[in-house]
Coordinates of C-alpha atoms in Angstrom, one line a residue:
Chain S
X228 CA -0.2 -17.9 6.7
X229 CA 0.0 -15.8 4.6
X230 CA 3.7 -14.7 3.7
X231 CA 5.6 -12.4 0.9
X232 CA 9.6 -12.2 1.2
X233 CA 10.7 -9.2 -0.6
X234 CA 14.7 -10.0 -1.9
X235 CA 17.5 -8.2 -4.3
X236 CA 17.2 -4.4 -2.9
X237 CA 20.3 -2.9 -2.9
X238 CA 22.9 -0.2 -3.2
X239 CA 22.7 1.6 -7.2
X240 CA 24.5 4.1 -9.3
X241 CA 21.7 6.4 -11.2
X242 CA 21.1 4.9 -14.1
X243 CA 21.6 1.1 -13.2
X244 CA 19.0 -1.6 -12.8
X245 CA 17.9 -3.9 -10.3
X246 CA 15.4 -6.2 -10.5
X247 CA 13.4 -7.4 -7.2
X248 CA 11.8 -10.6 -6.1
X249 CA 9.0 -11.4 -3.9
X250 CA 8.2 -15.4 -2.5
X251 CA 4.9 -15.4 -2.2
X252 CA 3.8 -19.1 0.1
X253 CA -0.1 -18.9 2.2
X254 CA -2.6 -18.3 -0.8
X255 CA -3.2 -19.7 -4.2
X256 CA -0.8 -16.9 -5.6
X257 CA -1.9 -17.8 -9.1
X258 CA -5.5 -16.7 -8.5
X259 CA -4.4 -13.1 -7.4
X260 CA -3.7 -9.3 -8.1
X261 CA -0.4 -8.0 -7.4
X262 CA 1.0 -4.8 -6.8
X263 CA 4.3 -3.4 -5.8
X264 CA 3.9 0.0 -3.7
X265 CA 7.1 1.8 -2.8
X266 CA 7.9 4.0 0.3
X267 CA 10.2 6.6 0.2
X268 CA 12.4 7.4 3.5
X269 CA 10.0 10.2 6.0
X270 CA 7.5 10.1 2.6
X271 CA 4.2 8.6 2.5
X272 CA 3.3 5.5 0.3
X273 CA 2.5 5.7 -3.8
X274 CA 1.6 2.3 -5.9
X275 CA 4.3 1.7 -8.3
X276 CA 2.5 -0.9 -10.6
X277 CA 0.2 -4.3 -10.4
X278 CA -0.2 -7.6 -13.1
X279 CA -2.8 -9.2 -14.0
X280 CA -2.9 -13.1 -12.0
X281 CA -2.4 -14.6 -15.7
X282 CA 0.0 -11.8 -16.5
X283 CA -1.8 -10.4 -19.4
X284 CA -2.6 -7.6 -18.5
X285 CA -0.1 -4.8 -16.5
X286 CA -0.4 -1.1 -15.2
X287 CA 2.0 0.9 -14.2
X288 CA 1.8 4.6 -12.6
X289 CA 3.1 7.2 -14.6
X290 CA 7.0 8.3 -12.9
X291 CA 8.2 4.5 -13.9
X292 CA 6.5 3.9 -17.7
X293 CA 8.9 2.8 -19.6
X294 CA 11.3 1.8 -17.1
X295 CA 9.7 -0.5 -14.3
X296 CA 8.4 -3.6 -15.2
X297 CA 6.7 -6.0 -13.2
X298 CA 6.7 -9.8 -14.1
X299 CA 5.8 -13.1 -12.5
X300 CA 6.0 -17.0 -12.0
X301 CA 3.4 -18.4 -10.8
X302 CA 5.0 -22.2 -11.1
X303 CA 6.9 -20.7 -8.7
X304 CA 4.7 -18.6 -7.1
X305 CA 6.9 -15.3 -7.5
X306 CA 6.6 -11.6 -8.3
X307 CA 8.7 -9.5 -9.4
X308 CA 9.9 -6.1 -10.8
X309 CA 12.4 -5.2 -13.5
X310 CA 14.3 -1.9 -12.6
X311 CA 16.4 -0.1 -15.2
X312 CA 17.0 3.7 -15.6
X313 CA 16.6 4.5 -11.9
X314 CA 16.8 7.6 -10.1
X315 CA 17.6 10.2 -6.9
X316 CA 13.8 9.9 -6.9
X317 CA 12.8 5.8 -6.7
X318 CA 15.1 5.5 -3.5
X319 CA 12.4 4.1 -2.0
X320 CA 11.0 1.1 0.1
X321 CA 9.6 -1.7 -1.3
X322 CA 7.1 -4.3 -1.4
X323 CA 5.3 -6.1 -2.5
X324 CA 1.3 -6.6 -1.7
X325 CA -1.8 -9.2 -2.4
X326 CA -4.2 -7.5 -3.8
X327 CA -8.0 -8.0 -3.2
X328 CA -11.3 -6.9 -5.0
X329 CA -10.7 -3.2 -5.5
X330 CA -7.0 -2.4 -5.9
X331 CA -7.2 -3.6 -2.2
X332 CA -4.1 -4.6 -0.7
X333 CA -4.7 -7.4 1.9
X334 CA -1.3 -8.7 2.4
X335 CA 2.6 -6.9 2.5
X336 CA 5.6 -8.4 2.6
X337 CA 8.0 -7.1 4.5
X338 CA 10.1 -5.0 2.2
X339 CA 13.0 -4.3 0.4
X340 CA 15.6 -1.1 0.5
X341 CA 16.9 1.0 -3.7
X342 CA 18.8 3.0 -3.1
X343 CA 19.7 5.2 -6.1
X344 CA 23.4 6.9 -5.6
X345 CA 26.6 7.5 -6.9
Chain W
X247 CA -6.3 11.4 -11.8
X248 CA -8.6 10.8 -8.6
X249 CA -6.6 12.7 -5.9
X250 CA -6.7 11.7 -2.0
X251 CA -6.9 14.2 0.4
X252 CA -6.4 13.8 4.6
X253 CA -6.9 16.0 6.9
X254 CA -5.0 16.5 9.8
X255 CA -1.9 16.0 9.2
X256 CA -1.0 14.7 12.3
X257 CA -2.8 14.5 15.7
X258 CA -2.0 14.0 19.5
X259 CA -3.9 12.2 21.7
X260 CA -4.7 10.1 24.7
X261 CA -5.0 7.3 25.6
X262 CA -8.8 5.9 26.0
X263 CA -9.6 9.2 23.8
X264 CA -11.8 8.8 20.4
X265 CA -10.6 10.5 17.8
X266 CA -11.9 10.3 14.0
X267 CA -9.5 10.7 10.5
X268 CA -11.0 12.2 7.5
X269 CA -10.9 11.7 3.8
X270 CA -11.5 13.9 0.4
X271 CA -11.7 11.7 -2.9
X272 CA -11.5 14.9 -5.2
X273 CA -14.2 12.8 -7.9
X274 CA -17.0 10.9 -6.2
X275 CA -16.0 6.8 -6.1
X276 CA -18.5 5.3 -4.5
X277 CA -17.0 3.3 -1.9
X278 CA -13.9 1.7 -2.8
X279 CA -11.6 3.4 -0.1
X280 CA -9.1 1.5 2.1
X281 CA -7.6 2.3 4.9
X282 CA -4.6 1.6 6.3
X283 CA -2.0 1.4 9.3
X284 CA 1.7 1.9 9.4
X285 CA 3.8 1.3 12.6
X286 CA 7.0 2.9 12.8
X287 CA 9.1 0.5 10.7
X288 CA 6.8 -1.9 10.3
X289 CA 4.6 -2.7 6.6
X290 CA 1.5 -1.5 6.0
X291 CA -1.7 -3.4 7.7
X292 CA -5.0 -3.5 6.0
X293 CA -7.9 -1.8 8.8
X294 CA -11.3 -1.7 6.5
X295 CA -12.2 -2.1 3.2
X296 CA -14.9 -0.7 1.1
X297 CA -15.3 2.7 3.3
X298 CA -16.7 -0.1 6.1
X299 CA -15.9 -3.1 6.7
X300 CA -13.4 -4.6 9.3
X301 CA -10.4 -6.4 7.9
X302 CA -10.3 -9.9 9.9
X303 CA -8.2 -9.3 13.0
X304 CA -8.9 -6.2 13.4
X305 CA -10.6 -4.6 17.1
X306 CA -13.3 -3.9 17.1
X307 CA -12.5 0.1 18.3
X308 CA -11.9 1.1 14.6
X309 CA -14.6 1.3 12.1
X310 CA -14.7 3.1 9.0
X311 CA -18.2 5.4 7.2
X312 CA -18.6 7.5 4.1
X313 CA -19.5 7.2 0.5
X314 CA -19.3 8.9 -2.6
X315 CA -16.1 11.7 -2.6
X316 CA -16.0 12.3 2.5
X317 CA -15.3 9.5 3.8
X318 CA -13.8 9.1 7.6
X319 CA -12.0 6.6 9.9
X320 CA -13.1 6.8 14.0
X321 CA -11.1 4.6 16.7
X322 CA -12.7 4.9 20.2
X323 CA -11.5 3.7 23.0
X324 CA -7.5 5.1 21.9
X325 CA -4.7 2.2 23.4
X326 CA -1.2 2.6 23.4
X327 CA 0.0 0.6 20.0
X328 CA -2.2 3.0 17.7
X329 CA 0.4 4.8 17.7
X330 CA 0.6 4.8 13.8
X331 CA 0.2 6.2 10.2
X332 CA -2.9 6.3 8.3
X333 CA -3.5 6.6 5.0
X334 CA -6.9 5.7 2.9
X335 CA -6.7 4.8 0.0
X336 CA -8.5 4.6 -3.9
X337 CA -7.4 2.3 -6.5
X338 CA -3.8 3.8 -7.4
X339 CA -3.7 6.7 -5.3
X340 CA -3.0 7.1 -1.4
X341 CA -4.2 10.7 0.4
X342 CA -0.5 11.6 2.4
X343 CA -1.4 10.3 5.6
X344 CA -1.9 10.8 9.3
X345 CA 0.2 10.5 11.7
X346 CA -0.9 9.6 15.2
X347 CA 0.7 9.7 18.5
X348 CA -0.7 9.0 22.0

């Protein structure tokens, strides 16, 4: 059974940093592109960024470029999202997602809530 | 970047009804279009990929069609559990969502 479990969410002050983790199991993690998708309270889905199976390519939505960084540890089946210089508008539930071809989000985690507030 | 526009933004229907949600891309995207269902408080779930291929485990009352710039998600014989928000998606862009109330 495919499982994606996010952790690391919480309350952080504007300008602060937070690191989300996603523990993957039930599939060949090192063979898959992975993405982060977020959802602000009461709003729609927004793709944040993605990382190639070997970590050699990474892409981000413009609003987080230079502030967020995606990484992975294939030996430990883990995906990460390092978030720096956080803003109130980054408040959202963050989902990790396993991709299939064509940037199709086949499996999703349960999400981790990040709240940026003073 | 391709912009995705869904319509309607919300709709209400009854059990047993048939509904159609449309998604329009700002430029041609061939068949690279996916549909997701998100129930309240839950993570999204993939329903349809490649515009018309049903994801494993999804009931056959869900179907997708279209290519180029215009796509549709059709749900027949609506069930109470179909109350949810539905999103189309192409690469890094999601539509704004359609709230379906049963």
